[in-house]
CSV table of C-alpha atoms in Angstrom, one decimal:
chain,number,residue,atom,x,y,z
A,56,UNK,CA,0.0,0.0,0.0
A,57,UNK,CA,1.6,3.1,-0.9
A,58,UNK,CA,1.0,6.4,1.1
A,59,UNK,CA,-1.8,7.9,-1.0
A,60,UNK,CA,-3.2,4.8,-0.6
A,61,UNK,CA,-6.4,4.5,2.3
A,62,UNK,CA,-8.9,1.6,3.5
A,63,UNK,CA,-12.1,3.4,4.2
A,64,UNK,CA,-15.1,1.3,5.9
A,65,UNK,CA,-18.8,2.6,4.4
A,66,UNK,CA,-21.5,2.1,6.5
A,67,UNK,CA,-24.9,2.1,5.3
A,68,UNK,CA,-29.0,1.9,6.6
A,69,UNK,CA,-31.5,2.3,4.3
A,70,UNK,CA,-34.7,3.0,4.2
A,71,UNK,CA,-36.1,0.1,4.7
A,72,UNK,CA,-34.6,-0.3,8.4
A,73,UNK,CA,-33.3,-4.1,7.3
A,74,UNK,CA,-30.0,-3.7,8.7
A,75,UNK,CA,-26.3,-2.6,8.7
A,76,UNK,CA,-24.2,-2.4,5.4
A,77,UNK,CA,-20.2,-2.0,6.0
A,78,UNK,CA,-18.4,-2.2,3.1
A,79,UNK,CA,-14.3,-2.3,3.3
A,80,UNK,CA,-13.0,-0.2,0.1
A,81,UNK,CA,-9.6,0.7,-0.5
A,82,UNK,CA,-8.7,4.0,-2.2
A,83,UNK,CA,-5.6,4.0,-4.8
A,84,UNK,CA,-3.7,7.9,-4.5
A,85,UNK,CA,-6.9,9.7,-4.3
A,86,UNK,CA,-10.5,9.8,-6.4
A,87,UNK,CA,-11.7,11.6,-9.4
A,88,UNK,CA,-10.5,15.4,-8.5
A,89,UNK,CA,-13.2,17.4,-10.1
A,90,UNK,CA,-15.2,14.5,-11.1
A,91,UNK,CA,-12.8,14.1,-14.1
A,92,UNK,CA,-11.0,10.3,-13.4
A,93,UNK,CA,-12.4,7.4,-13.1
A,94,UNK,CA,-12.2,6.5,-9.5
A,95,UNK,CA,-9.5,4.0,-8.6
A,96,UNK,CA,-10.8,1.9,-5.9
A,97,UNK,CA,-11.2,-1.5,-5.0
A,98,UNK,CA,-13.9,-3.1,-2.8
A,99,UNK,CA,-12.1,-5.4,-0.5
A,100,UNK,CA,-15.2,-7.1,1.3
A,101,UNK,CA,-18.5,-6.6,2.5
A,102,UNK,CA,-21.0,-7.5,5.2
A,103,UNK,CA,-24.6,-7.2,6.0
A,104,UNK,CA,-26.1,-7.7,9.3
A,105,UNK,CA,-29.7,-7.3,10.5
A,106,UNK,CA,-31.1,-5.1,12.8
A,107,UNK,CA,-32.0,-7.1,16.0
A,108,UNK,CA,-36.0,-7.5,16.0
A,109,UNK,CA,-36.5,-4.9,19.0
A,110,UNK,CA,-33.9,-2.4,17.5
A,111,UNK,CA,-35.3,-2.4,14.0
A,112,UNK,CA,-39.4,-1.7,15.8
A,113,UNK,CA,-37.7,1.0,17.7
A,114,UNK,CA,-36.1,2.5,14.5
A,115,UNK,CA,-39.5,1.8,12.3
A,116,UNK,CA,-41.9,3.8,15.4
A,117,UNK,CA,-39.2,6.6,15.3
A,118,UNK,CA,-39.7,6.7,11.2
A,119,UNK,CA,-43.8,6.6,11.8
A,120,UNK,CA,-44.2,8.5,14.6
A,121,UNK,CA,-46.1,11.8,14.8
A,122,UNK,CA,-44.5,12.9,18.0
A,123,UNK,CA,-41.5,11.2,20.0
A,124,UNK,CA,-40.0,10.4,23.1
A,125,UNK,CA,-36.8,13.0,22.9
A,126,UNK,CA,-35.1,10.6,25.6
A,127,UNK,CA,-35.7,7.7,23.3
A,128,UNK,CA,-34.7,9.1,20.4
A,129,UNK,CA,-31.3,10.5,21.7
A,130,UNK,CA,-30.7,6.7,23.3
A,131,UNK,CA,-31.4,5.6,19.7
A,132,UNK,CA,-29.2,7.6,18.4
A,133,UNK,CA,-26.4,6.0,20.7
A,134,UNK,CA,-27.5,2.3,20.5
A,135,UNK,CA,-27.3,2.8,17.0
A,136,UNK,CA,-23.6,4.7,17.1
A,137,UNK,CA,-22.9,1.4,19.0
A,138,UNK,CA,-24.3,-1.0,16.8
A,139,UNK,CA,-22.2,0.3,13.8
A,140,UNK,CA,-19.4,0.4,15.6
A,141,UNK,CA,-19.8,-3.3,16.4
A,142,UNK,CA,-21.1,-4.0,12.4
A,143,UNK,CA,-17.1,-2.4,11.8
A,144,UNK,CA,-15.4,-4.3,14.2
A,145,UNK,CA,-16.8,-7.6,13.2
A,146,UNK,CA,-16.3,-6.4,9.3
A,147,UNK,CA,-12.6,-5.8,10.2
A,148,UNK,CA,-11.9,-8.9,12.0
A,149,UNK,CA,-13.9,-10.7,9.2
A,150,UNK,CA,-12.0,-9.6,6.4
A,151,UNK,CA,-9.0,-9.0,8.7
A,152,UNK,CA,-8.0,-5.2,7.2
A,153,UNK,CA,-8.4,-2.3,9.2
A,154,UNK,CA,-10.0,0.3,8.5
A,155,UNK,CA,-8.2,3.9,8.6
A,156,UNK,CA,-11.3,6.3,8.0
A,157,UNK,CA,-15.0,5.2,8.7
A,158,UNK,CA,-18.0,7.1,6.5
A,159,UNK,CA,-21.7,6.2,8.0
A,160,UNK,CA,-24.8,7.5,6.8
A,161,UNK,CA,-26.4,6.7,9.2
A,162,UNK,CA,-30.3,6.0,9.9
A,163,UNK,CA,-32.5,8.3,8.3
A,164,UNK,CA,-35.6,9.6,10.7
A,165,UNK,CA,-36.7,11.5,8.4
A,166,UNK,CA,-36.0,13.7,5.4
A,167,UNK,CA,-37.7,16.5,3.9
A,168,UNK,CA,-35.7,17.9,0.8
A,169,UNK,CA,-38.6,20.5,0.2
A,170,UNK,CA,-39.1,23.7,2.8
A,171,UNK,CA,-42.4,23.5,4.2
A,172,UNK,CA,-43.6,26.1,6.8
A,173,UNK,CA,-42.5,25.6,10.1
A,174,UNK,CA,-43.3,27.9,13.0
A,175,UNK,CA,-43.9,30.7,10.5
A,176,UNK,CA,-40.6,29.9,8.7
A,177,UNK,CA,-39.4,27.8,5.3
A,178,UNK,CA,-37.4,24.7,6.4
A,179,UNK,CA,-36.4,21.9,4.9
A,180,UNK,CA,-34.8,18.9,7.0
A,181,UNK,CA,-33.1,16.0,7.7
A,182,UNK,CA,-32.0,14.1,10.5
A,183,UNK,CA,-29.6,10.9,10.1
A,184,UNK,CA,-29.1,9.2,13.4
A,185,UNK,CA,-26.5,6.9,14.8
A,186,UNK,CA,-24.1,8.8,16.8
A,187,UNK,CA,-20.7,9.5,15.1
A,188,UNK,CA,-18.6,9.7,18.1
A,189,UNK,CA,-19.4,6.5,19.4
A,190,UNK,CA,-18.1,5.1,16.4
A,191,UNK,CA,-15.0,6.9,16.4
A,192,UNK,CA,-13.9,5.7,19.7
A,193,UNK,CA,-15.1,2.4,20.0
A,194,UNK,CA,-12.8,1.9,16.2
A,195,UNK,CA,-9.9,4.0,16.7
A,196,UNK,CA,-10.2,6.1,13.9
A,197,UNK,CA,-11.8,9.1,12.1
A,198,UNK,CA,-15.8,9.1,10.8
A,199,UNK,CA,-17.4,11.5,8.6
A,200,UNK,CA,-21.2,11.1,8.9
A,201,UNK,CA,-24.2,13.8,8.8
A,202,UNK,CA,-23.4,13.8,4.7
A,203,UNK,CA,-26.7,15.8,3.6
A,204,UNK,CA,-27.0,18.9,5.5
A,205,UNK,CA,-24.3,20.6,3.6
A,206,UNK,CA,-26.1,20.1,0.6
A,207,UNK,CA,-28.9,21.3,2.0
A,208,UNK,CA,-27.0,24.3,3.1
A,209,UNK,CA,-26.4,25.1,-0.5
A,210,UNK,CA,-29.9,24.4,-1.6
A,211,UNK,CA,-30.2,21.2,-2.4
A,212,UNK,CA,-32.5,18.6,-1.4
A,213,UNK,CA,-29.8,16.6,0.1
A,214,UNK,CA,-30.4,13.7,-2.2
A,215,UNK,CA,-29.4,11.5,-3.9
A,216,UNK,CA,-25.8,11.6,-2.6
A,217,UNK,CA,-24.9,7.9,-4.4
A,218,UNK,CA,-24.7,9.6,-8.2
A,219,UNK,CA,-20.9,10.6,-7.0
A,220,UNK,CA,-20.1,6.8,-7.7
A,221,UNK,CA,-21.8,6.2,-10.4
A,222,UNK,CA,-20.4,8.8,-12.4
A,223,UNK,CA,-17.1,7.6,-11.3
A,224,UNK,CA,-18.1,4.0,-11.9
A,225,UNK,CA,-20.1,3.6,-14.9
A,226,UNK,CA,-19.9,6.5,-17.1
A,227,UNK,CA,-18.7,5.8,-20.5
A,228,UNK,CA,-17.3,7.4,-23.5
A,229,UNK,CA,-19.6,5.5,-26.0
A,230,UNK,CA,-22.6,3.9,-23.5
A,231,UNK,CA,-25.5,6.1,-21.9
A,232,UNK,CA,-26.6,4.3,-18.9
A,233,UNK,CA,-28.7,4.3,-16.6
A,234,UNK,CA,-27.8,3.5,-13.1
A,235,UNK,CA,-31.2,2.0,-11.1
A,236,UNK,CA,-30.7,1.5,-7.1
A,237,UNK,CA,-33.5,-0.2,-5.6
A,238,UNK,CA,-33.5,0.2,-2.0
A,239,UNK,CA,-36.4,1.2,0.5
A,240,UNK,CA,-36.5,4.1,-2.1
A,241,UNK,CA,-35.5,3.6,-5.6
A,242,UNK,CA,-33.2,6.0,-7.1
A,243,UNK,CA,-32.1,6.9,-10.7
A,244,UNK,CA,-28.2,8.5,-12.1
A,245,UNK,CA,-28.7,8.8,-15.5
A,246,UNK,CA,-25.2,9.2,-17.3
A,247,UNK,CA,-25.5,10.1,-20.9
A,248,UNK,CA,-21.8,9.1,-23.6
A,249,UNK,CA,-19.4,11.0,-22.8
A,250,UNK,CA,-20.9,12.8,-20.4
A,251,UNK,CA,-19.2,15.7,-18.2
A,252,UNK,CA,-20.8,15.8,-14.4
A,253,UNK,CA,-22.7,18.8,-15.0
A,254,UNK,CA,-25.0,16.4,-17.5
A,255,UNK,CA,-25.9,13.5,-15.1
A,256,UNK,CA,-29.6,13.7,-14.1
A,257,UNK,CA,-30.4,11.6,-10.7
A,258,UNK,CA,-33.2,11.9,-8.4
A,259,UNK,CA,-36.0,9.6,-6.9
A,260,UNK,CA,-38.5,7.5,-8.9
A,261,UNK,CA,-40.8,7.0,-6.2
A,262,UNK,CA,-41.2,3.5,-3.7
A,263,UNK,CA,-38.5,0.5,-4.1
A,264,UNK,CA,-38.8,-2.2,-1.8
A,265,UNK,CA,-40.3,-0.2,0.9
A,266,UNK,CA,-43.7,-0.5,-0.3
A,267,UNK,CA,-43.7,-4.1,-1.0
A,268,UNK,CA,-41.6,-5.0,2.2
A,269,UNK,CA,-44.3,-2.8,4.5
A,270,UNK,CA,-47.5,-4.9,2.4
A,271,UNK,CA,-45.8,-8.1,2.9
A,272,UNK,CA,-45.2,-7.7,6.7
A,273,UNK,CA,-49.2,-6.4,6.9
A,274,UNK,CA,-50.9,-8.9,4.9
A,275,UNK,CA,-48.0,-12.1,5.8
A,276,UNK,CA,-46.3,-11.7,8.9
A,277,UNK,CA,-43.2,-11.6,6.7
A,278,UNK,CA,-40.8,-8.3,6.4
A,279,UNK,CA,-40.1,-9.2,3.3
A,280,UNK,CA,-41.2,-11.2,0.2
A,281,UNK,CA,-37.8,-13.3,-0.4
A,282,UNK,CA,-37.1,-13.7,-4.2
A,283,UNK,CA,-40.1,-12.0,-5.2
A,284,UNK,CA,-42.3,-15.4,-4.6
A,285,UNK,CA,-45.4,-14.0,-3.1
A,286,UNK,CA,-45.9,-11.5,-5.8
A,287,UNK,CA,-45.0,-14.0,-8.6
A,288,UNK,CA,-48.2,-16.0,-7.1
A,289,UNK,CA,-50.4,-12.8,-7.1
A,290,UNK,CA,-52.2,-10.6,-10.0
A,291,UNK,CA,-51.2,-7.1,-10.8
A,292,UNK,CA,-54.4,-5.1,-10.0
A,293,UNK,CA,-53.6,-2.0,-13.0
A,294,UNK,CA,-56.8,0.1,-11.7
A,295,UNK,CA,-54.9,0.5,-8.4
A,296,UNK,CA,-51.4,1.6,-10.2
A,297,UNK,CA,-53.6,3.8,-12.0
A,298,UNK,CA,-55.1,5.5,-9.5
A,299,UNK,CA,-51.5,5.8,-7.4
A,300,UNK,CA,-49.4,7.3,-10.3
A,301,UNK,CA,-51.9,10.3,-10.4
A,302,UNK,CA,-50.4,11.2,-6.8
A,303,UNK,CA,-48.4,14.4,-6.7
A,304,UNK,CA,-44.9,12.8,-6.5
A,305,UNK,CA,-44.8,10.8,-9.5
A,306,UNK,CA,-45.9,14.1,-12.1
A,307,UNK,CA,-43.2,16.3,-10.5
A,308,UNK,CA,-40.1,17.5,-12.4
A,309,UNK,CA,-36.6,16.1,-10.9
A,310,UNK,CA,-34.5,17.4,-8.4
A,311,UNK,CA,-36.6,15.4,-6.1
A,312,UNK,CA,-36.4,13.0,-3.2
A,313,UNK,CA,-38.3,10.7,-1.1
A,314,UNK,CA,-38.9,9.0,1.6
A,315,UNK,CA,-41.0,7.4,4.7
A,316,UNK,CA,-42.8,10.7,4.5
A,317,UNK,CA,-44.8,10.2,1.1
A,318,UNK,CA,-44.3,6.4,0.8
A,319,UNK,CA,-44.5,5.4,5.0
A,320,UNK,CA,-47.4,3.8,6.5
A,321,UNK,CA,-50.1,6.3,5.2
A,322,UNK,CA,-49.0,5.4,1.8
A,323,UNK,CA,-49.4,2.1,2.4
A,324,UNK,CA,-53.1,2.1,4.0
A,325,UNK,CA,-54.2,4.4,1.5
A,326,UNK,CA,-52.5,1.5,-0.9
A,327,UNK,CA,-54.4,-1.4,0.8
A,328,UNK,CA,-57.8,0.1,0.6
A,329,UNK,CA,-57.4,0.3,-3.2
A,330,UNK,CA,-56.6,-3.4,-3.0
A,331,UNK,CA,-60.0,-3.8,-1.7
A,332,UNK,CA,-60.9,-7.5,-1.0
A,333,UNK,CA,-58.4,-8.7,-3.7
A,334,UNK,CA,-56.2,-11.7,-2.7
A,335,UNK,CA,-53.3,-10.8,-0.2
A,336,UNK,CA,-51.0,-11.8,-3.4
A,337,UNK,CA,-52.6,-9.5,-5.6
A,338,UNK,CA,-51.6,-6.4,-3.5
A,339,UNK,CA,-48.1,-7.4,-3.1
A,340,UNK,CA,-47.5,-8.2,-6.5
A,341,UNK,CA,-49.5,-5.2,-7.7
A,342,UNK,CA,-46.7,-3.0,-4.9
A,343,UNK,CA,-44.1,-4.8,-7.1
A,344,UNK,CA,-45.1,-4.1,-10.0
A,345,UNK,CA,-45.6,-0.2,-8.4
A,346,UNK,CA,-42.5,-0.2,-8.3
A,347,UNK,CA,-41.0,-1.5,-11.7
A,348,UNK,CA,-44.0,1.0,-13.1
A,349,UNK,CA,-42.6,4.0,-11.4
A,350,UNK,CA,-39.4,3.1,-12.3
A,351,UNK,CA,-40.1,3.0,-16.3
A,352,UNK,CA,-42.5,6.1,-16.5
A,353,UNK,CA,-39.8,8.1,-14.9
A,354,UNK,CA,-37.2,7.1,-17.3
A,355,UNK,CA,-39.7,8.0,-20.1
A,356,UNK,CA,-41.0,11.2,-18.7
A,357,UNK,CA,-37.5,12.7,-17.0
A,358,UNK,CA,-34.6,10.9,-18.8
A,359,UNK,CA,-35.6,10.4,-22.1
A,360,UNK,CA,-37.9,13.8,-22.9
A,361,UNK,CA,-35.3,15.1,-25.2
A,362,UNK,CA,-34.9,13.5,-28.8
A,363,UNK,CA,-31.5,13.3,-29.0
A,364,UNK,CA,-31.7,11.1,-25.5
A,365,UNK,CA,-33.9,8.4,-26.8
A,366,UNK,CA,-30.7,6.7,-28.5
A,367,UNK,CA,-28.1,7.7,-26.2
A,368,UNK,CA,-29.3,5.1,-23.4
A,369,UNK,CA,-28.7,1.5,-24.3
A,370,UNK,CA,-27.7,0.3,-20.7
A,371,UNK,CA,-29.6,0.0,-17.0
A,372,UNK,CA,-27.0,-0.7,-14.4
A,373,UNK,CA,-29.2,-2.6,-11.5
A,374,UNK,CA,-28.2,-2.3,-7.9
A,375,UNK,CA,-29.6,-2.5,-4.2
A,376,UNK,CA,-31.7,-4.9,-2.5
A,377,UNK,CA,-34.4,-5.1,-4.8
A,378,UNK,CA,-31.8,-7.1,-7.0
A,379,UNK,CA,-32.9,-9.8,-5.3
A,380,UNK,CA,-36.2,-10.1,-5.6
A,381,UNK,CA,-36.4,-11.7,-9.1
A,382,UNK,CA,-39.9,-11.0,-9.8
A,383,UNK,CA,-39.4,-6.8,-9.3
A,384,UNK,CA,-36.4,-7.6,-12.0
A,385,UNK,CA,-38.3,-9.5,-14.5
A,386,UNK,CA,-41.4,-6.7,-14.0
A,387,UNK,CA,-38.6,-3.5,-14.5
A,388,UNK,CA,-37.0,-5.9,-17.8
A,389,UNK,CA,-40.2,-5.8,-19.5
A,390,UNK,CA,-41.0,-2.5,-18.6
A,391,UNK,CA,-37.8,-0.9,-19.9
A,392,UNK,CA,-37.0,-3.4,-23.0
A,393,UNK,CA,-39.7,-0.8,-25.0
A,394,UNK,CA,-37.0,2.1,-24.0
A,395,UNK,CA,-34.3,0.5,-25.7
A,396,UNK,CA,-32.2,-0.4,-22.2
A,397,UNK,CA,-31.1,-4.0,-21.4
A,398,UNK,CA,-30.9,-4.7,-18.0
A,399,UNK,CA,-27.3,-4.9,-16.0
A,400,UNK,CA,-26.4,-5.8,-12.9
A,401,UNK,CA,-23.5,-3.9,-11.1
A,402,UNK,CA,-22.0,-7.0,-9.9
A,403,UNK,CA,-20.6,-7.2,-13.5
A,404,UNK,CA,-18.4,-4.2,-12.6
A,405,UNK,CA,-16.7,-5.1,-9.8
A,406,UNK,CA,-19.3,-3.5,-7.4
A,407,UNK,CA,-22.1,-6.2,-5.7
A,408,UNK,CA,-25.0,-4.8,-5.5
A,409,UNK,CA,-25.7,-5.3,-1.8
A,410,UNK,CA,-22.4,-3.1,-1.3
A,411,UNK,CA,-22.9,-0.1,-3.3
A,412,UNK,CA,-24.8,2.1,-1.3
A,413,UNK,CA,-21.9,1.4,1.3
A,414,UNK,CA,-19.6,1.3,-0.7
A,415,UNK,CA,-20.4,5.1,-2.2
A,416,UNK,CA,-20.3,6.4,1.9
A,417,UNK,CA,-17.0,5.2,2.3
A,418,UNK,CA,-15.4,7.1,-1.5
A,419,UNK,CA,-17.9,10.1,0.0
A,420,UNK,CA,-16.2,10.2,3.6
A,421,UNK,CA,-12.5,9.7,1.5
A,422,UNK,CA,-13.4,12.9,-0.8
A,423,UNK,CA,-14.5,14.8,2.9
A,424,UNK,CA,-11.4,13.9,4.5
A,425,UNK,CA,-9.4,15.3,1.8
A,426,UNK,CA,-11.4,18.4,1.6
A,427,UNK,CA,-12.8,17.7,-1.7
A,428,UNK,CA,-16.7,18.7,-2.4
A,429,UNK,CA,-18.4,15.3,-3.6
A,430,UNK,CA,-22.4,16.4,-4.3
A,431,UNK,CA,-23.3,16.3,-7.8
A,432,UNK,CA,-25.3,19.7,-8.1
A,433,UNK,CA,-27.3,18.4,-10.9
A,434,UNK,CA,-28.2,16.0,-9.1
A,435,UNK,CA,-29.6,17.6,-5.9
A,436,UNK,CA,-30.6,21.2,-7.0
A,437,UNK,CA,-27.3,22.1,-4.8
A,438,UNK,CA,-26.6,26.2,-6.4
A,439,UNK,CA,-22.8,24.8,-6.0
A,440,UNK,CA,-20.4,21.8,-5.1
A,441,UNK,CA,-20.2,21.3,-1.1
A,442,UNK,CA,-17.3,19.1,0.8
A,443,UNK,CA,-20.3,17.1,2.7
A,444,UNK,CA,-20.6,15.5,6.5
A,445,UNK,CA,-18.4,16.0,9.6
A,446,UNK,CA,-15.6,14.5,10.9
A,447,UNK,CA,-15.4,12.9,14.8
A,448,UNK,CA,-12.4,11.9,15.8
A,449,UNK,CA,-11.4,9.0,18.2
């Protein structure tokens, strides 16, 4: 390892509240200054653990909750600092590197790209808990965490944060491709040929495998339908898509974000009773095909608008959770096949999909560290490039 060289640990919870993602990634003599290199990094390991039953409810009524217990919520936010710390630890011994820098996203509460009155005032907000310091001692070493606020400063909506990567990653001189995370949320960087930063278009299509996971838990018992088997059983009810894709969300222009707040449990009910008396099946496959639906009308309306687009984009580069649920793949497939995109999965590049999100905290926390800005203004809406998160030390 040379001097420039640095192993960085990226530590991830989504949306979905399943669990802990740390992802060991070591940095070769810096990453894409200016977003003009392809990053040179190499993912030396990753490992997922889930959220013990009681610590994923407690995270899940903090998400839901209308009002809060501030008590709880600030010994959540240390049980959490404790858990990653642990989810590091074991990472470390497991793959038997140490880490030298730590990034953590942390556990989003909630997030709220848009101001909205508050007390008389325009805010927006968002509040990513798991406390940093923690971390930092229990490790031994430096953590940048807290990444969208400075974004936010700067006026953007503080997501997504992830199109850093895939710039870096997938961008190619003769391929436009779109890059399709499918977490709680699902997520779009669309990265035309030859692209410079300035033309990547990301933001939020709308539900991933929140939707699905939160019907299947309802309606099964289950938090989540493995390999996409429930819905594979079930019939897609189209008057109920119908009726969902005329909500606000989905006919807004991009930069825009989402999260528990328009896709949480009042989604969901509002979901079920559309459902009706259909068969439990039917709603979860019809909140996977939601999904893959979203997915492709976003693409059409957002991506490919422009007639000198509609050729550029041969590629869709398929990460995140919902990679594993083969039913939500075969739905989006079929859905995008008409756009002219054949369907990818980032494990051909090096990068498994289960470690990405991870994986992009720890190249985020190694741009901080060097004082190097690493949003993607047209991305976020961000007026200008921002060094992002804040550093604890041990």
């Amino acid at each position: 390892m040379t001097n420039k060289d640095m192993v960085v640990a990226g530590v991830m919870s989504g949306t979905s509240a399943d669990g802990i993602n740390v992802a060991l990634v070591r940095m070769r003599g810096g990453v894409a200054r200016s977003h003009t290199s392809r990053a040179r990094f190499e993912l030396l390991g990753h490992v997922e653990y889930p959220y013990p039953r009681k610590v994923r409810a407690a995270v899940l009524a903090a998400m839901n909750a209308p009002s809060a217990s501030v008590a709880d919520l600030a010994r959540l936010n240390f049980l959490l600092g404790e858990l990653y710390a642990d989810a590091v630890l074991a990472t470390e011994r497991k793959l038997r590197v140490k880490a030298q820098l730590v990034g953590c996203h942390g556990q989003t509460l909630y997030h709220q790209g848009e101001p909205q009155n508050f007390i008389g005032y325009q805010i927006a907000a968002t509040w990513q808990t798991g406390e940093a310091a923690i971390i930092a001692a229990r490790v031994g070493v430096p953590v940048v965490s807290d990444f969208r606020p400075a974004d936010m400063a700067v006026g953007g909506k503080g997501a997504p944060l992830v199109p850093f990567l895939d710039y870096m990653l997938f961008r190619d001189p003769h391929v436009g491709r779109i890059v399709q995370n499918i977490g709680g949320i699902a997520n779009l960087t669309a990265i035309p040929a030859g692209s410079a930063a300035s033309d990547v278009i990301a933001f939020d299509t709308g539900p991933g495998n929140m939707v699905i996971d939160a019907v299947t838990e309802k309606l099964f018992g289950r938090p989540f339908d493995s390999g996409g088997k429930i819905a594979a059983s079930g019939q897609v009810l189209d008057r109920v898509i119908d009726r969902t894709l005329r909500q606000a969300f989905f006919r807004k222009r991009p930069p825009k974000t989402a999260g528990r707040e328009e896709f949480g449990r009042a989604f969901v009910l509002t979901f079920l009773a559309s459902c009706g008396r259909s068969r439990k099946q039917d709603a979860v496959a019809t909140a996977t095909a939601l999904t893959a639906k979203t997915i492709a009308d976003a693409i059409r309306k957002y991506v490919l608008n422009k007639p000198e687009r509609k050729q550029g984009f041969q590629e869709m580069i398929l990460s995140g959770g919902g990679a594993k649920n083969s039913t939500l793949v075969s739905r989006l497939a079929a859905e995008v096949a008409p756009l002219g995109l054949r369907l990818r999965l980032s494990d051909e590049f090096g990068l498994p999909s289960a470690a990405k999100e991870a994986g992009a905290f720890a190249i985020l926390a190694h741009e901080t560290w060097h004082q190097r800005p690493s949003n993607v203004p047209s991305a976020t809406g961000a007026k200008r490039a921002a060094v992002l998160g804040k550093i604890s030390y041990p």
